[in-house]
């Protein structure tokens, strides 16, 4: 960020109209937000646009309280029961690898996590929408083209959502670290042979043989190296002109000409190109970062705790601890026990944190999770990712939304409409229905609207390739056609066409929501 000519200001929160306004007194002061303790909200303002002050320097007269609890350490999770962890045959080899990774550079900087936390706080205040998506499980064999396809798909979806909602879209990729997967069964049996289940490339291999399925700690090093390359490629794509708004039409040329939604994409792209040409006529440089670049944050489920511990780093500016394996990490449905190791690890890092919320979540449990993971009730810290299934969400979610609203909990609500809609076909192939996914998304928006809450975003397992893993959508994939290009290492993903069709459906919901508000 170019800070020449920037001035650090405070902004004052108005509880009456839930908006920020310039403070008319001194430039440095404390602001109080609804249902929160007094906290610092530091902004850098240029040309009237606020962005977070990531310097770590305090303002005002009161010292900023450290985010990492004093009774926590990067290894304190070891004193708690840890679910979904592999059984390594050589524990000394594990500790040797962990020790080695501790001396390697972080995959993301603390400033990236701070920036994402600020962006999510804006979503929490009603100024933005989250799009989180990417592979179910990344592969160590993934090529540069595969990463670029996924990022390009995210750009396309974000552009559609932004054009429909007229709101900023926070783009978070399931990328650069999504190598570990929780499993329902510890073992897999085929033709009378019983082997450990596949838990992701960071732990073991997918091939069904004893050597591949034996957990290998050296895979953590391979995952680190692959994540480093992927994360740097994502940064380059986001800032090096690949995200240039003048390219939005070419993003869709490989897909858009043959379908109804494809033609709608091209129409939207042409309108955006016209807007960009208008800005150029008005004197806005096409090299302006607003046109030329964007932000994409990395994320993954923080499942393999020795690896996460190894990548914990202390921020030299604030003293807080960050999980530098990704800008955003989440706790899964199977590992969110209040007294478990994963919650213990997550409560101590200053990153924005997500928690998967299934249909079995109870109100008291969710409230306690909020207290443990976000004790100061800060906006942008905690994201709740519902994964209930199209048959359950409409009846289960209202109670949770109502309770958190009543207690004044500041969270971002987003929906994972994938995991609750998985089933096996009569051929024994794991799949998901595009129609069920859309139904759950629509119910998610409807529940929040009815409860006076805000639907803050969506979370999809998707790819930029035209795979055949989920049935339905405009291409009308059937169960019989799944075998044509089923490439997922674990769960079925939306292909590019299905992903963009969903983006248009969500954009229509956001547009109607905006028009109703106006």
Short mmCIF file of N, CA and C in Angstrom, two decimals, residues 391-449:
data_model
loop_
_atom_site.label_atom_id
_atom_site.label_comp_id
_atom_site.label_asym_id
_atom_site.label_seq_id
_atom_site.Cartn_x
_atom_site.Cartn_y
_atom_site.Cartn_z
N UNK A 391 -32.67 -30.05 3.26
CA UNK A 391 -33.83 -30.55 3.99
C UNK A 391 -33.90 -30.02 5.42
N UNK A 392 -32.80 -29.49 5.94
CA UNK A 392 -32.74 -29.13 7.36
C UNK A 392 -32.60 -27.63 7.64
N UNK A 393 -31.99 -26.90 6.72
CA UNK A 393 -31.60 -25.52 7.05
C UNK A 393 -32.78 -24.64 7.44
N UNK A 394 -33.87 -24.70 6.69
CA UNK A 394 -35.00 -23.81 6.95
C UNK A 394 -35.60 -24.02 8.34
N UNK A 395 -35.49 -25.23 8.89
CA UNK A 395 -36.08 -25.50 10.20
C UNK A 395 -35.06 -25.37 11.34
N UNK A 396 -33.77 -25.54 11.05
CA UNK A 396 -32.76 -25.53 12.10
C UNK A 396 -32.08 -24.18 12.30
N UNK A 397 -31.85 -23.45 11.21
CA UNK A 397 -31.06 -22.22 11.30
C UNK A 397 -31.75 -21.08 12.06
N UNK A 398 -33.09 -20.88 11.94
CA UNK A 398 -33.70 -19.72 12.59
C UNK A 398 -33.42 -19.62 14.08
N UNK A 399 -33.41 -20.75 14.79
CA UNK A 399 -33.18 -20.72 16.24
C UNK A 399 -31.78 -20.18 16.56
N UNK A 400 -30.80 -20.56 15.75
CA UNK A 400 -29.43 -20.13 15.99
C UNK A 400 -29.27 -18.64 15.68
N UNK A 401 -29.82 -18.22 14.54
CA UNK A 401 -29.73 -16.80 14.16
C UNK A 401 -30.42 -15.92 15.20
N UNK A 402 -31.59 -16.36 15.64
CA UNK A 402 -32.36 -15.59 16.62
C UNK A 402 -31.60 -15.45 17.94
N UNK A 403 -30.97 -16.55 18.38
CA UNK A 403 -30.26 -16.53 19.66
C UNK A 403 -29.04 -15.62 19.61
N UNK A 404 -28.28 -15.68 18.51
CA UNK A 404 -27.09 -14.84 18.41
C UNK A 404 -27.46 -13.37 18.27
N UNK A 405 -28.55 -13.12 17.57
CA UNK A 405 -29.00 -11.73 17.46
C UNK A 405 -29.45 -11.19 18.81
N UNK A 406 -30.15 -12.03 19.56
CA UNK A 406 -30.62 -11.63 20.89
C UNK A 406 -29.45 -11.31 21.83
N UNK A 407 -28.40 -12.11 21.74
CA UNK A 407 -27.23 -11.92 22.60
C UNK A 407 -26.25 -10.89 22.06
N UNK A 408 -26.54 -10.34 20.89
CA UNK A 408 -25.68 -9.30 20.33
C UNK A 408 -24.34 -9.80 19.83
N UNK A 409 -24.27 -11.05 19.38
CA UNK A 409 -23.00 -11.61 18.91
C UNK A 409 -22.67 -11.09 17.51
N UNK A 410 -21.45 -10.58 17.37
CA UNK A 410 -21.01 -10.07 16.08
C UNK A 410 -20.33 -11.19 15.30
N UNK A 411 -21.02 -11.72 14.30
CA UNK A 411 -20.48 -12.79 13.46
C UNK A 411 -20.84 -12.51 12.01
N UNK A 412 -20.08 -13.11 11.11
CA UNK A 412 -20.45 -13.14 9.70
C UNK A 412 -21.06 -14.51 9.42
N UNK A 413 -22.26 -14.53 8.88
CA UNK A 413 -22.93 -15.77 8.52
C UNK A 413 -22.70 -16.05 7.04
N UNK A 414 -22.14 -17.21 6.71
CA UNK A 414 -22.09 -17.64 5.31
C UNK A 414 -22.56 -19.09 5.24
N UNK A 415 -22.97 -19.52 4.05
CA UNK A 415 -23.51 -20.86 3.92
C UNK A 415 -22.63 -21.74 3.05
N UNK A 416 -22.33 -22.91 3.55
CA UNK A 416 -21.71 -23.99 2.77
C UNK A 416 -22.85 -24.93 2.37
N UNK A 417 -23.35 -24.75 1.17
CA UNK A 417 -24.50 -25.54 0.71
C UNK A 417 -24.07 -26.82 0.03
N UNK A 418 -22.83 -27.23 0.27
CA UNK A 418 -22.30 -28.42 -0.38
C UNK A 418 -22.40 -29.66 0.51
N UNK A 419 -21.82 -29.56 1.71
CA UNK A 419 -21.57 -30.76 2.51
C UNK A 419 -22.83 -31.43 3.05
N UNK A 420 -23.89 -30.67 3.24
CA UNK A 420 -25.11 -31.28 3.73
C UNK A 420 -25.95 -31.92 2.64
N UNK A 421 -25.48 -31.84 1.40
CA UNK A 421 -26.26 -32.34 0.26
C UNK A 421 -25.53 -33.44 -0.50
N UNK A 422 -24.63 -34.14 0.17
CA UNK A 422 -23.86 -35.21 -0.48
C UNK A 422 -24.61 -36.54 -0.36
N UNK A 423 -24.62 -37.31 -1.42
CA UNK A 423 -25.23 -38.63 -1.38
C UNK A 423 -24.55 -39.52 -2.43
N UNK A 424 -24.86 -40.80 -2.39
CA UNK A 424 -24.31 -41.74 -3.37
C UNK A 424 -25.38 -42.16 -4.35
N UNK A 425 -25.01 -42.23 -5.61
CA UNK A 425 -25.94 -42.68 -6.64
C UNK A 425 -26.12 -44.19 -6.55
N UNK A 426 -27.01 -44.69 -7.36
CA UNK A 426 -27.23 -46.15 -7.39
C UNK A 426 -26.00 -46.89 -7.92
N UNK A 427 -25.09 -46.13 -8.55
CA UNK A 427 -23.84 -46.73 -9.04
C UNK A 427 -22.75 -46.68 -7.98
N UNK A 428 -23.08 -46.11 -6.79
CA UNK A 428 -22.10 -46.02 -5.72
C UNK A 428 -21.16 -44.85 -5.83
N UNK A 429 -21.50 -43.85 -6.66
CA UNK A 429 -20.65 -42.68 -6.87
C UNK A 429 -21.14 -41.53 -5.98
N UNK A 430 -20.22 -40.93 -5.24
CA UNK A 430 -20.57 -39.80 -4.39
C UNK A 430 -20.82 -38.55 -5.24
N UNK A 431 -21.96 -37.88 -5.02
CA UNK A 431 -22.29 -36.71 -5.82
C UNK A 431 -23.11 -35.72 -4.99
N UNK A 432 -23.45 -34.62 -5.61
CA UNK A 432 -24.34 -33.60 -5.02
C UNK A 432 -25.24 -33.07 -6.12
N UNK A 433 -26.41 -32.61 -5.72
CA UNK A 433 -27.37 -32.07 -6.69
C UNK A 433 -27.28 -30.54 -6.71
N UNK A 434 -27.09 -30.00 -7.91
CA UNK A 434 -27.07 -28.54 -8.07
C UNK A 434 -28.37 -27.92 -7.58
N UNK A 435 -29.48 -28.58 -7.82
CA UNK A 435 -30.78 -28.04 -7.40
C UNK A 435 -30.89 -27.98 -5.88
N UNK A 436 -30.38 -29.01 -5.19
CA UNK A 436 -30.41 -29.00 -3.72
C UNK A 436 -29.50 -27.91 -3.17
N UNK A 437 -28.37 -27.69 -3.82
CA UNK A 437 -27.45 -26.64 -3.39
C UNK A 437 -28.12 -25.27 -3.51
N UNK A 438 -28.76 -25.02 -4.64
CA UNK A 438 -29.46 -23.75 -4.83
C UNK A 438 -30.59 -23.60 -3.82
N UNK A 439 -31.32 -24.67 -3.55
CA UNK A 439 -32.41 -24.61 -2.58
C UNK A 439 -31.89 -24.21 -1.20
N UNK A 440 -30.75 -24.77 -0.80
CA UNK A 440 -30.20 -24.41 0.51
C UNK A 440 -29.74 -22.96 0.54
N UNK A 441 -29.15 -22.49 -0.55
CA UNK A 441 -28.73 -21.09 -0.63
C UNK A 441 -29.94 -20.16 -0.50
N UNK A 442 -31.00 -20.46 -1.21
CA UNK A 442 -32.20 -19.61 -1.15
C UNK A 442 -32.81 -19.61 0.26
N UNK A 443 -32.86 -20.79 0.89
CA UNK A 443 -33.38 -20.87 2.25
C UNK A 443 -32.51 -20.07 3.22
N UNK A 444 -31.20 -20.09 3.01
CA UNK A 444 -30.27 -19.34 3.85
C UNK A 444 -30.59 -17.84 3.81
N UNK A 445 -30.79 -17.31 2.62
CA UNK A 445 -31.14 -15.89 2.49
C UNK A 445 -32.51 -15.62 3.11
N UNK A 446 -33.45 -16.51 2.88
CA UNK A 446 -34.82 -16.31 3.39
C UNK A 446 -34.85 -16.29 4.92
N UNK A 447 -34.09 -17.18 5.54
CA UNK A 447 -34.06 -17.22 7.01
C UNK A 447 -33.50 -15.92 7.58
N UNK A 448 -32.41 -15.46 7.03
CA UNK A 448 -31.81 -14.23 7.55
C UNK A 448 -32.72 -13.02 7.32
N UNK A 449 -33.38 -13.01 6.19
CA UNK A 449 -34.31 -11.92 5.92
C UNK A 449 -35.46 -11.94 6.94
#
